[in-house]
Amino acid sequence: MPLLQAASSRSKTTAATLLVALALAVGGCSGSDSSSPAAAAAPSNTGDGGAQAVDSQVFLGKVAGTIKKKNWKEFMEHHQKPLLAQVGQAVDSWIDGGYVGVDYPRDSFGSAFDAFTEPAKRDADRQKQLMTNWELRNEIDGIEVKKRTITVDVMAPRGRPAGATARVDLVFTTTGDKQERVTVHGRLFLSPGHGKWHIFGYDVSKGAT
Amino acid sequence: MTEVKHRSIRRRLLRGARLATLGLVLGAVTLALPDSSPKSTEFALVKIQQANAAAIDQHVISILAVGSDARPGQNFTRTRGDALQLVTINTETHAASIIGVPRDSWVPIPGHGMDKINASLYYGGPQLLGQTVGNLIGVQPKYVFVTRFQYFQQMVNSIGGITIRNPSAFSDDPLKLKGFRAGRIHLSGYDAMAYSRIRHSLPRGDFDRSAHQEIVLKGIQAKVHANADRAGFIERGVINAMSRMSTNLPPGELFKLAQVMAQVDPTKVRACVVQGGIGVSSGGASIVVPYVSQARAMGDQVRKDGTLTHCA
């Protein structure tokens, strides 16, 4: 189990990971408005930051808009893989930048909201106690990830993604003066633009024991 | 020993690209509607072009929700709007307000002189109706959402009905003979339609009816909010709504609107109805002469942060 500890570099590991595509065995099926979750697995990327992050597992959740076979095919063949990659990357940039991909102790979480729209970034920054590991930043020296999954529900009219909800489950423990088990759970809302997916809203809760 | 710290603060936020939101009614629409076919266009969502969009704080989005009295076969965006509710959402605080306007309000309609406010839908479609209501309240809606009552019924049924708190018992001969008892009650789609339309048996007629419409809207929004975290719920709802919608909005904006609506905290929704005097027009029609200063005072509150602290 990798131990994420503060390392020298502060640059973030964008553990944008995607385990692409294995098994969406549903490929040729006639398409349902809600596909059952299927795991996507991808090569992990390696960040150049100090902390060595555990990559998220990214899953495809419910897909709406693909009830016709041709739309399902359009989605699966042309959009599913890049969608999961890009949404995973956006969400991972928050998870890494805000919690588990940075060095501790630290003073700020400057890159946590890089994938957020400007208004969402301002709001998230105001709620940094919730949206980052702010309260523990000076009391821990490392993090161990226990669980890190992203499940992506997609709105894809005619098979073309136009909106997505990323359901996030993150569990990690901390080392140092404060040894806690932290759970971050919630949803991020994303829309596409300029070749990327952007987080325009969220509904997140955090707890620690 | 385990110390449990719980910071369960639920924060959501949306606001993306200041685009807007649809309101409580769209919420109903974005629900899991049955995916039957063939589908007819049952509602319209129109984004209003505004020259003064900067007048409203970027966190605040207003949508005019309109119930059309169109009969089957009629163009429901060119009939009379029977229910008029201006819904404003603060995307930062997830609070909202609803301002109801009696349909018989006698107001100036741009380009058409004085008339009942609901006639502006007939004269100029959603854009003109939005402008007319906006002129009365002092808040121009960014979106106008129009649906016919029949479809409204389907929408409510599709979410399994709603639960409301009815302030006073009432009944109506043709629409609901058994009536509605006071207190916490469940409404089916038909009940919600009847609850929103009954007027003659209410002590304050159109004003009470408008208040009832607001209660129903709040019930719909609460139901949507409660289901929003179900996997694929919003996505499926928007897709189904699109198949029945006439709109000038792209799918991505609809998705954002739906998420904004779903994030509104039901405990932070306050509703008021513009009051007025009863009169008769020069043509002999029964009209409501709205208290414009009161309407403007509500608008002043809403412009600040989207909320109403009092009904003025």
Short mmCIF file of C-alpha atoms in Angstrom, two decimals:
data_model
loop_
_atom_site.label_atom_id
_atom_site.label_comp_id
_atom_site.label_asym_id
_atom_site.label_seq_id
_atom_site.Cartn_x
_atom_site.Cartn_y
_atom_site.Cartn_z
CA MET A 1 0.00 0.00 0.00
CA PRO A 2 1.69 3.15 -1.10
CA LEU A 3 2.32 5.69 1.50
CA LEU A 4 1.92 9.18 0.27
CA GLN A 5 4.25 11.43 1.99
CA ALA A 6 5.46 14.84 1.54
CA ALA A 7 8.28 14.93 -0.84
CA SER A 8 10.45 17.60 -2.12
CA SER A 9 8.60 18.75 -5.11
CA ARG A 10 5.35 20.51 -4.69
CA SER A 11 4.19 19.93 -8.13
CA LYS A 12 1.10 17.96 -8.22
CA THR A 13 0.82 14.52 -9.43
CA THR A 14 -2.01 14.52 -11.74
CA ALA A 15 -2.87 11.03 -11.37
CA ALA A 16 -5.22 11.17 -14.16
CA THR A 17 -5.83 7.72 -14.60
CA LEU A 18 -7.98 5.79 -16.56
CA LEU A 19 -8.30 2.26 -16.83
CA VAL A 20 -9.83 2.36 -20.00
CA ALA A 21 -12.06 0.25 -21.53
CA LEU A 22 -11.78 -3.10 -20.64
CA ALA A 23 -14.83 -4.51 -20.15
CA LEU A 24 -17.69 -2.60 -21.26
CA ALA A 25 -18.83 -5.81 -22.52
CA VAL A 26 -22.06 -4.29 -23.32
CA GLY A 27 -20.58 -2.93 -26.40
CA GLY A 28 -22.93 -4.15 -28.95
CA CYS A 29 -26.01 -4.39 -26.93
CA SER A 30 -28.97 -2.48 -27.95
CA GLY A 31 -28.24 0.22 -25.58
CA SER A 32 -30.02 1.02 -22.46
CA ASP A 33 -30.59 4.35 -20.99
CA SER A 34 -28.79 3.15 -18.01
CA SER A 35 -25.89 0.91 -18.40
CA SER A 36 -24.78 -0.87 -15.34
CA PRO A 37 -21.50 0.29 -14.02
CA ALA A 38 -18.58 -1.22 -15.76
CA ALA A 39 -15.05 -0.84 -14.66
CA ALA A 40 -12.70 1.10 -16.73
CA ALA A 41 -9.06 0.65 -16.14
CA ALA A 42 -6.25 2.53 -17.62
CA PRO A 43 -2.60 2.90 -17.53
CA SER A 44 -1.65 4.98 -14.62
CA ASN A 45 0.15 8.09 -15.33
CA THR A 46 3.05 9.11 -13.32
CA GLY A 47 3.22 12.50 -12.01
CA ASP A 48 6.40 14.32 -11.47
CA GLY A 49 5.37 15.56 -8.10
CA GLY A 50 6.66 14.47 -4.83
CA ALA A 51 3.80 12.43 -3.61
CA GLN A 52 3.21 9.17 -5.27
CA ALA A 53 -0.48 8.95 -5.72
CA VAL A 54 -2.69 5.98 -6.06
CA ASP A 55 -4.63 6.38 -9.24
CA SER A 56 -8.36 6.57 -9.17
CA GLN A 57 -10.39 3.75 -10.51
CA VAL A 58 -12.77 5.28 -13.00
CA PHE A 59 -16.05 3.56 -13.79
CA LEU A 60 -18.77 4.23 -16.26
CA GLY A 61 -22.06 4.63 -14.45
CA LYS A 62 -25.45 5.40 -15.93
CA VAL A 63 -25.64 6.63 -19.49
CA ALA A 64 -28.72 8.50 -20.68
CA GLY A 65 -29.44 9.29 -24.29
CA THR A 66 -28.32 6.07 -25.85
CA ILE A 67 -31.46 4.06 -25.95
CA LYS A 68 -31.18 3.60 -29.69
CA LYS A 69 -28.60 1.13 -30.81
CA LYS A 70 -26.88 3.57 -33.13
CA ASN A 71 -26.58 6.12 -30.33
CA TRP A 72 -25.15 3.56 -27.97
CA LYS A 73 -22.66 2.57 -30.63
CA GLU A 74 -21.77 6.19 -31.23
CA PHE A 75 -21.13 6.65 -27.53
CA MET A 76 -19.17 3.47 -26.99
CA GLU A 77 -17.02 3.70 -30.09
CA HIS A 78 -16.27 7.38 -30.17
CA HIS A 79 -16.88 9.02 -26.83
CA GLN A 80 -16.72 6.68 -23.90
CA LYS A 81 -12.96 6.33 -23.71
CA PRO A 82 -12.04 10.01 -24.03
CA LEU A 83 -14.92 10.97 -21.75
CA LEU A 84 -13.73 8.74 -18.92
CA ALA A 85 -10.18 9.88 -19.46
CA GLN A 86 -11.01 13.57 -19.40
CA VAL A 87 -13.53 13.46 -16.58
CA GLY A 88 -11.16 11.27 -14.60
CA GLN A 89 -8.38 13.73 -15.22
CA ALA A 90 -10.47 16.69 -14.07
CA VAL A 91 -11.62 14.94 -10.92
CA ASP A 92 -8.19 13.57 -10.18
CA SER A 93 -6.71 17.03 -10.38
CA TRP A 94 -9.00 17.97 -7.49
CA ILE A 95 -8.37 14.81 -5.47
CA ASP A 96 -4.64 15.08 -5.93
CA GLY A 97 -4.37 18.80 -5.52
CA GLY A 98 -6.71 18.97 -2.57
CA TYR A 99 -5.97 15.85 -0.59
CA VAL A 100 -3.68 13.05 -1.57
CA GLY A 101 -1.26 14.12 -4.29
CA VAL A 102 0.55 16.84 -2.45
CA ASP A 103 3.26 17.04 0.14
CA TYR A 104 2.63 17.66 3.83
CA PRO A 105 2.94 19.80 5.83
CA ARG A 106 1.97 22.61 3.53
CA ASP A 107 0.43 26.07 3.51
CA SER A 108 -1.91 25.97 0.57
CA PHE A 109 -3.61 23.84 -2.02
CA GLY A 110 -3.04 26.04 -4.99
CA SER A 111 -3.73 23.54 -7.74
CA ALA A 112 -6.75 21.82 -6.25
CA PHE A 113 -9.27 23.67 -8.34
CA ASP A 114 -7.51 23.89 -11.65
CA ALA A 115 -10.29 21.95 -13.37
CA PHE A 116 -13.07 24.08 -11.87
CA THR A 117 -14.83 26.87 -13.72
CA GLU A 118 -13.95 30.29 -12.39
CA PRO A 119 -17.14 30.77 -10.35
CA ALA A 120 -16.91 27.25 -8.98
CA LYS A 121 -13.25 27.79 -8.18
CA ARG A 122 -14.04 30.88 -6.15
CA ASP A 123 -16.71 29.09 -4.19
CA ALA A 124 -14.60 26.01 -3.61
CA ASP A 125 -11.79 28.19 -2.40
CA ARG A 126 -14.15 29.78 0.12
CA GLN A 127 -15.04 26.29 1.27
CA LYS A 128 -11.52 24.97 1.36
CA GLN A 129 -12.01 23.36 4.77
CA LEU A 130 -14.34 21.00 3.01
CA MET A 131 -12.91 20.90 -0.47
CA THR A 132 -9.29 20.32 0.56
CA ASN A 133 -7.33 18.89 3.44
CA TRP A 134 -6.97 22.39 4.82
CA GLU A 135 -7.48 21.69 8.50
CA LEU A 136 -4.88 18.94 8.64
CA ARG A 137 -2.33 20.58 6.41
CA ASN A 138 0.15 21.42 9.15
CA GLU A 139 -0.50 18.46 11.40
CA ILE A 140 0.28 15.55 9.14
CA ASP A 141 3.28 14.37 7.22
CA GLY A 142 1.74 11.85 4.92
CA ILE A 143 -1.32 10.14 3.57
CA GLU A 144 -2.24 6.60 2.75
CA VAL A 145 -5.04 6.11 0.27
CA LYS A 146 -7.51 3.39 1.13
CA LYS A 147 -10.12 3.92 -1.52
CA ARG A 148 -10.33 6.16 -4.52
CA THR A 149 -13.07 5.62 -7.06
CA ILE A 150 -14.86 7.80 -9.58
CA THR A 151 -18.11 6.68 -11.19
CA VAL A 152 -19.27 8.78 -14.11
CA ASP A 153 -22.93 9.17 -15.05
CA VAL A 154 -23.33 10.68 -18.47
CA MET A 155 -25.95 12.63 -20.32
CA ALA A 156 -25.28 11.87 -23.96
CA PRO A 157 -28.06 12.95 -26.33
CA ARG A 158 -27.71 10.85 -29.46
CA GLY A 159 -24.63 9.31 -27.95
CA ARG A 160 -22.71 12.55 -27.65
CA PRO A 161 -21.77 13.52 -24.08
CA ALA A 162 -23.04 16.93 -23.00
CA GLY A 163 -22.93 16.67 -19.24
CA ALA A 164 -21.68 14.33 -16.55
CA THR A 165 -21.85 13.68 -12.86
CA ALA A 166 -18.79 12.17 -11.22
CA ARG A 167 -19.58 10.28 -8.04
CA VAL A 168 -16.48 10.27 -5.90
CA ASP A 169 -15.46 8.01 -3.04
CA LEU A 170 -12.16 8.83 -1.41
CA VAL A 171 -10.86 7.32 1.81
CA PHE A 172 -7.42 7.96 3.22
CA THR A 173 -5.58 7.87 6.49
CA THR A 174 -3.09 10.38 7.70
CA THR A 175 0.22 10.03 9.45
CA GLY A 176 1.96 12.50 11.69
CA ASP A 177 0.60 14.38 14.69
CA LYS A 178 -2.94 13.80 13.57
CA GLN A 179 -3.76 10.27 12.62
CA GLU A 180 -7.19 10.19 11.15
CA ARG A 181 -9.25 8.30 8.67
CA VAL A 182 -10.83 10.81 6.29
CA THR A 183 -13.73 10.11 3.98
CA VAL A 184 -14.66 12.41 1.11
CA HIS A 185 -17.84 11.53 -0.66
CA GLY A 186 -20.01 13.34 -3.12
CA ARG A 187 -20.75 14.42 -6.63
CA LEU A 188 -19.03 16.75 -9.02
CA PHE A 189 -20.93 18.19 -11.97
CA LEU A 190 -19.07 18.59 -15.22
CA SER A 191 -19.60 20.01 -18.66
CA PRO A 192 -17.36 19.90 -21.72
CA GLY A 193 -15.63 22.85 -23.30
CA HIS A 194 -12.48 23.51 -25.27
CA GLY A 195 -11.46 19.88 -25.37
CA LYS A 196 -11.69 19.39 -21.63
CA TRP A 197 -14.29 18.72 -18.99
CA HIS A 198 -14.80 21.39 -16.39
CA ILE A 199 -16.25 21.09 -12.90
CA PHE A 200 -19.02 23.66 -12.59
CA GLY A 201 -20.54 22.52 -9.32
CA TYR A 202 -20.37 20.00 -6.56
CA ASP A 203 -22.14 18.40 -3.64
CA VAL A 204 -19.49 17.04 -1.34
CA SER A 205 -19.31 15.94 2.26
CA LYS A 206 -16.29 15.09 4.34
CA GLY A 207 -15.89 13.27 7.60
CA ALA A 208 -13.01 12.20 9.77
CA THR A 209 -12.61 9.64 12.52
CA MET B 1 -11.13 5.85 21.81
CA THR B 2 -12.49 7.18 18.71
CA GLU B 3 -13.07 10.75 18.19
CA VAL B 4 -15.59 11.45 15.63
CA LYS B 5 -15.49 14.68 13.88
CA HIS B 6 -18.11 15.27 11.42
CA ARG B 7 -18.04 18.09 9.04
CA SER B 8 -20.80 17.16 6.98
CA ILE B 9 -21.31 20.47 5.46
CA ARG B 10 -22.89 19.91 2.23
CA ARG B 11 -21.81 22.33 -0.21
CA ARG B 12 -22.75 22.40 -3.65
CA LEU B 13 -22.46 24.95 -6.03
CA LEU B 14 -23.01 25.47 -9.45
CA ARG B 15 -22.94 28.30 -11.47
CA GLY B 16 -21.10 27.56 -14.40
CA ALA B 17 -20.80 30.04 -16.97
CA ARG B 18 -23.45 32.14 -15.57
CA LEU B 19 -25.75 30.27 -17.51
CA ALA B 20 -28.75 29.85 -16.09
CA THR B 21 -31.06 27.78 -14.50
CA LEU B 22 -34.30 26.65 -14.92
CA GLY B 23 -36.42 26.72 -12.08
CA LEU B 24 -38.42 24.68 -9.95
CA VAL B 25 -40.66 23.66 -12.72
CA LEU B 26 -37.88 22.47 -14.89
CA GLY B 27 -37.02 20.34 -12.00
CA ALA B 28 -40.08 18.42 -12.51
CA VAL B 29 -39.31 18.17 -16.10
CA THR B 30 -35.88 16.91 -15.54
CA LEU B 31 -37.20 14.06 -13.60
CA ALA B 32 -37.47 10.61 -14.80
CA LEU B 33 -40.26 10.94 -17.18
CA PRO B 34 -41.55 7.82 -18.79
CA ASP B 35 -39.80 7.25 -22.05
CA SER B 36 -42.82 6.54 -24.11
CA SER B 37 -43.26 7.41 -27.71
CA PRO B 38 -44.36 9.07 -29.82
CA LYS B 39 -43.52 12.25 -28.04
CA SER B 40 -45.10 15.57 -28.66
CA THR B 41 -43.74 18.92 -27.68
CA GLU B 42 -45.26 19.56 -24.31
CA PHE B 43 -43.26 22.45 -23.02
CA ALA B 44 -41.00 25.22 -24.16
CA LEU B 45 -37.95 26.69 -22.54
CA VAL B 46 -36.81 29.96 -23.99
CA LYS B 47 -33.69 31.85 -23.12
CA ILE B 48 -34.47 35.53 -23.14
CA GLN B 49 -32.04 37.89 -24.77
CA GLN B 50 -31.31 40.64 -22.31
CA ALA B 51 -29.57 43.91 -22.72
CA ASN B 52 -29.35 44.48 -19.00
CA ALA B 53 -28.21 41.09 -17.78
CA ALA B 54 -25.56 42.72 -15.65
CA ALA B 55 -28.27 44.28 -13.54
CA ILE B 56 -28.65 41.03 -11.70
CA ASP B 57 -25.94 39.51 -9.64
CA GLN B 58 -24.24 36.70 -11.44
CA HIS B 59 -25.18 34.26 -8.71
CA VAL B 60 -28.82 34.96 -9.27
CA ILE B 61 -30.89 33.42 -12.02
CA SER B 62 -34.54 34.09 -12.66
CA ILE B 63 -36.94 31.89 -14.57
CA LEU B 64 -40.55 32.60 -15.30
CA ALA B 65 -42.59 29.43 -15.00
CA VAL B 66 -45.84 29.54 -16.91
CA GLY B 67 -48.76 27.15 -16.95
CA SER B 68 -50.60 27.53 -20.22
CA ASP B 69 -54.32 26.93 -20.53
CA ALA B 70 -53.93 25.67 -24.11
CA ARG B 71 -56.26 22.94 -25.20
CA PRO B 72 -54.94 19.99 -27.17
CA GLY B 73 -53.93 21.13 -30.62
CA GLN B 74 -53.47 24.74 -29.60
CA ASN B 75 -50.06 26.37 -29.67
CA PHE B 76 -49.40 26.53 -25.98
CA THR B 77 -46.82 29.29 -26.33
CA ARG B 78 -49.41 31.55 -27.94
CA THR B 79 -52.37 31.14 -25.65
CA ARG B 80 -52.96 32.68 -22.27
CA GLY B 81 -50.68 31.93 -19.39
CA ASP B 82 -52.79 30.80 -16.47
CA ALA B 83 -50.11 30.34 -13.85
CA LEU B 84 -47.31 32.89 -13.61
CA GLN B 85 -44.50 32.31 -11.16
CA LEU B 86 -41.16 34.07 -11.19
CA VAL B 87 -38.59 31.72 -9.69
CA THR B 88 -35.21 33.11 -8.70
CA ILE B 89 -32.32 30.97 -7.56
CA ASN B 90 -29.13 31.93 -5.82
CA THR B 91 -26.61 29.45 -7.14
CA GLU B 92 -24.17 30.24 -4.37
CA THR B 93 -26.39 29.84 -1.34
CA HIS B 94 -28.85 27.41 -2.94
CA ALA B 95 -31.72 29.54 -1.75
CA ALA B 96 -34.64 30.48 -3.96
CA SER B 97 -37.68 32.67 -4.09
CA ILE B 98 -40.97 32.46 -5.91
CA ILE B 99 -43.11 35.47 -6.75
CA GLY B 100 -46.60 34.67 -7.95
CA VAL B 101 -48.49 37.06 -10.20
CA PRO B 102 -52.29 36.82 -10.50
CA ARG B 103 -53.13 36.05 -14.08
CA ASP B 104 -55.78 38.78 -14.27
CA SER B 105 -53.32 41.50 -13.30
CA TRP B 106 -54.07 44.58 -15.39
CA VAL B 107 -50.74 45.88 -16.63
CA PRO B 108 -49.14 47.61 -19.59
CA ILE B 109 -48.03 45.10 -22.21
CA PRO B 110 -45.24 46.52 -24.36
CA GLY B 111 -46.68 47.39 -27.77
CA HIS B 112 -50.21 46.39 -26.84
CA GLY B 113 -51.47 48.87 -24.26
CA MET B 114 -53.18 47.82 -21.05
CA ASP B 115 -54.44 44.28 -20.77
CA LYS B 116 -54.45 41.27 -18.50
CA ILE B 117 -50.90 40.17 -17.96
CA ASN B 118 -51.49 36.67 -19.22
CA ALA B 119 -52.54 38.00 -22.61
CA SER B 120 -48.93 38.90 -23.34
CA LEU B 121 -48.19 35.23 -24.02
CA TYR B 122 -50.85 35.33 -26.70
CA TYR B 123 -49.55 38.60 -28.15
CA GLY B 124 -45.86 37.91 -28.18
CA GLY B 125 -45.02 34.47 -26.88
CA PRO B 126 -42.67 33.68 -23.97
CA GLN B 127 -40.35 36.60 -24.71
CA LEU B 128 -43.08 39.22 -24.35
CA LEU B 129 -44.60 37.52 -21.34
CA GLY B 130 -41.21 37.46 -19.68
CA GLN B 131 -40.74 41.13 -20.41
CA THR B 132 -44.19 42.06 -19.13
CA VAL B 133 -43.81 40.20 -15.86
CA GLY B 134 -40.27 41.51 -15.57
CA ASN B 135 -41.53 45.08 -15.93
CA LEU B 136 -44.07 44.58 -13.18
CA ILE B 137 -41.66 43.09 -10.67
CA GLY B 138 -38.49 44.78 -11.76
CA VAL B 139 -36.62 41.55 -12.36
CA GLN B 140 -36.27 40.32 -15.91
CA PRO B 141 -36.28 36.54 -16.15
CA LYS B 142 -33.45 34.99 -18.07
CA TYR B 143 -35.57 32.02 -19.02
CA VAL B 144 -39.23 31.46 -19.63
CA PHE B 145 -40.59 27.98 -19.21
CA VAL B 146 -44.06 27.22 -20.53
CA THR B 147 -46.00 24.02 -20.20
CA ARG B 148 -49.63 23.03 -20.48
CA PHE B 149 -51.46 21.73 -17.48
CA GLN B 150 -51.99 18.29 -18.94
CA TYR B 151 -48.28 17.75 -19.17
CA PHE B 152 -47.80 19.19 -15.75
CA GLN B 153 -49.91 16.33 -14.46
CA GLN B 154 -47.70 13.79 -16.18
CA MET B 155 -44.60 15.39 -14.76
CA VAL B 156 -45.84 15.14 -11.22
CA ASN B 157 -46.95 11.55 -11.73
CA SER B 158 -43.56 10.67 -13.14
CA ILE B 159 -41.93 11.57 -9.84
CA GLY B 160 -44.41 9.63 -7.81
CA GLY B 161 -46.43 12.63 -6.74
CA ILE B 162 -45.46 15.23 -4.20
CA THR B 163 -46.03 15.98 -0.55
CA ILE B 164 -47.14 19.42 0.53
CA ARG B 165 -48.45 21.21 3.58
CA ASN B 166 -51.87 22.60 2.76
CA PRO B 167 -52.67 25.66 4.90
CA SER B 168 -56.47 25.41 4.68
CA ALA B 169 -59.01 22.84 3.58
CA PHE B 170 -60.95 23.53 0.39
CA SER B 171 -62.83 21.73 -2.32
CA ASP B 172 -64.21 22.37 -5.77
CA ASP B 173 -67.14 20.87 -7.51
CA PRO B 174 -65.85 19.93 -10.93
CA LEU B 175 -62.20 19.51 -10.11
CA LYS B 176 -62.01 17.98 -6.63
CA LEU B 177 -65.28 17.25 -4.98
CA LYS B 178 -63.73 15.57 -1.96
CA GLY B 179 -61.40 18.48 -1.61
CA PHE B 180 -58.06 18.83 0.08
CA ARG B 181 -57.78 18.64 3.82
CA ALA B 182 -55.50 20.96 5.73
CA GLY B 183 -52.08 19.73 6.80
CA ARG B 184 -49.52 17.48 5.22
CA ILE B 185 -50.99 15.75 2.18
CA HIS B 186 -49.80 13.78 -0.82
CA LEU B 187 -50.78 14.96 -4.29
CA SER B 188 -50.87 12.85 -7.41
CA GLY B 189 -50.41 14.48 -10.78
CA TYR B 190 -54.11 15.15 -11.10
CA ASP B 191 -54.32 16.42 -7.56
CA ALA B 192 -51.41 18.78 -8.14
CA MET B 193 -53.10 20.11 -11.25
CA ALA B 194 -56.41 20.56 -9.44
CA TYR B 195 -54.71 22.09 -6.41
CA SER B 196 -53.02 24.61 -8.72
CA ARG B 197 -56.11 25.51 -10.71
CA ILE B 198 -58.98 25.73 -8.27
CA ARG B 199 -59.98 29.33 -7.72
CA HIS B 200 -63.68 29.90 -7.26
CA SER B 201 -63.98 28.22 -3.89
CA LEU B 202 -61.02 30.03 -2.40
CA PRO B 203 -61.66 33.02 -0.14
CA ARG B 204 -59.17 35.19 -1.95
CA GLY B 205 -59.62 33.74 -5.39
CA ASP B 206 -56.70 34.31 -7.70
CA PHE B 207 -54.35 35.30 -4.89
CA ASP B 208 -54.93 32.07 -2.99
CA ARG B 209 -54.62 30.08 -6.18
CA SER B 210 -51.30 31.66 -6.94
CA ALA B 211 -50.13 30.77 -3.45
CA HIS B 212 -51.25 27.20 -4.04
CA GLN B 213 -49.23 27.05 -7.23
CA GLU B 214 -46.21 28.10 -5.25
CA ILE B 215 -46.81 25.36 -2.72
CA VAL B 216 -46.92 22.84 -5.54
CA LEU B 217 -43.72 24.16 -7.08
CA LYS B 218 -41.99 23.87 -3.75
CA GLY B 219 -43.24 20.31 -3.43
CA ILE B 220 -41.89 19.42 -6.85
CA GLN B 221 -38.53 20.95 -6.15
CA ALA B 222 -38.25 19.16 -2.83
CA LYS B 223 -38.95 15.87 -4.54
CA VAL B 224 -36.32 16.53 -7.18
CA HIS B 225 -33.82 17.57 -4.56
CA ALA B 226 -34.42 14.40 -2.59
CA ASN B 227 -33.72 12.26 -5.64
CA ALA B 228 -30.85 14.19 -7.14
CA ASP B 229 -28.18 11.93 -5.74
CA ARG B 230 -29.60 8.84 -7.38
CA ALA B 231 -27.19 7.65 -10.04
CA GLY B 232 -28.14 9.01 -13.44
CA PHE B 233 -31.28 10.69 -12.16
CA ILE B 234 -30.61 14.14 -13.54
CA GLU B 235 -29.03 12.84 -16.74
CA ARG B 236 -32.01 10.65 -17.52
CA GLY B 237 -34.47 13.34 -16.63
CA VAL B 238 -32.90 15.91 -18.92
CA ILE B 239 -32.76 13.49 -21.83
CA ASN B 240 -36.40 12.60 -21.41
CA ALA B 241 -37.37 16.22 -21.08
CA MET B 242 -35.49 17.13 -24.24
CA SER B 243 -37.61 14.76 -26.25
CA ARG B 244 -40.67 16.82 -25.40
CA MET B 245 -39.20 20.25 -25.35
CA SER B 246 -39.00 23.15 -27.71
CA THR B 247 -35.98 25.17 -26.67
CA ASN B 248 -33.20 27.41 -27.88
CA LEU B 249 -30.81 26.05 -25.26
CA PRO B 250 -28.07 23.53 -26.01
CA PRO B 251 -28.14 20.23 -24.06
CA GLY B 252 -25.17 21.18 -21.92
CA GLU B 253 -26.94 24.27 -20.65
CA LEU B 254 -30.04 22.28 -19.89
CA PHE B 255 -27.91 19.93 -17.86
CA LYS B 256 -26.45 22.79 -15.87
CA LEU B 257 -29.85 24.26 -15.28
CA ALA B 258 -31.17 20.99 -14.04
CA GLN B 259 -28.27 20.58 -11.64
CA VAL B 260 -28.72 24.12 -10.37
CA MET B 261 -32.37 23.50 -9.72
CA ALA B 262 -31.77 20.21 -8.01
CA GLN B 263 -29.26 21.80 -5.66
CA VAL B 264 -31.72 24.32 -4.26
CA ASP B 265 -32.26 23.63 -0.58
CA PRO B 266 -36.02 23.17 -0.06
CA THR B 267 -35.78 24.76 3.36
CA LYS B 268 -34.48 27.93 1.75
CA VAL B 269 -37.37 28.57 -0.61
CA ARG B 270 -39.74 31.43 0.20
CA ALA B 271 -42.80 32.36 -1.81
CA CYS B 272 -44.94 35.48 -2.03
CA VAL B 273 -47.85 36.58 -4.19
CA VAL B 274 -48.22 40.06 -5.62
CA GLN B 275 -51.39 41.48 -4.11
CA GLY B 276 -53.84 43.91 -5.66
CA GLY B 277 -57.33 45.28 -5.75
CA ILE B 278 -60.24 43.84 -7.65
CA GLY B 279 -61.67 45.92 -10.45
CA VAL B 280 -63.36 45.91 -13.80
CA SER B 281 -61.72 46.87 -17.06
CA SER B 282 -63.26 49.36 -19.47
CA GLY B 283 -64.40 46.37 -21.44
CA GLY B 284 -66.18 44.94 -18.43
CA ALA B 285 -63.73 42.18 -17.60
CA SER B 286 -62.94 41.33 -14.00
CA ILE B 287 -59.34 42.31 -13.33
CA VAL B 288 -56.76 42.56 -10.59
CA VAL B 289 -55.09 45.92 -10.20
CA PRO B 290 -51.72 44.85 -8.86
CA TYR B 291 -49.95 46.74 -6.12
CA VAL B 292 -47.03 47.75 -8.25
CA SER B 293 -45.04 49.20 -5.38
CA GLN B 294 -45.32 45.91 -3.54
CA ALA B 295 -44.26 43.98 -6.62
CA ARG B 296 -41.27 46.26 -7.03
CA ALA B 297 -40.35 45.90 -3.37
CA MET B 298 -40.28 42.13 -3.83
CA GLY B 299 -38.18 42.61 -6.93
CA ASP B 300 -35.76 44.79 -5.01
CA GLN B 301 -35.25 42.01 -2.48
CA VAL B 302 -34.79 39.37 -5.14
CA ARG B 303 -32.30 41.43 -7.10
CA LYS B 304 -30.00 41.56 -4.10
CA ASP B 305 -29.45 37.86 -3.56
CA GLY B 306 -32.36 36.01 -5.08
CA THR B 307 -34.25 35.65 -1.84
CA LEU B 308 -37.30 37.11 -0.14
CA THR B 309 -37.14 37.94 3.53
CA HIS B 310 -40.73 39.15 3.62
CA CYS B 311 -43.61 39.57 1.25
CA ALA B 312 -43.56 43.36 1.50
#
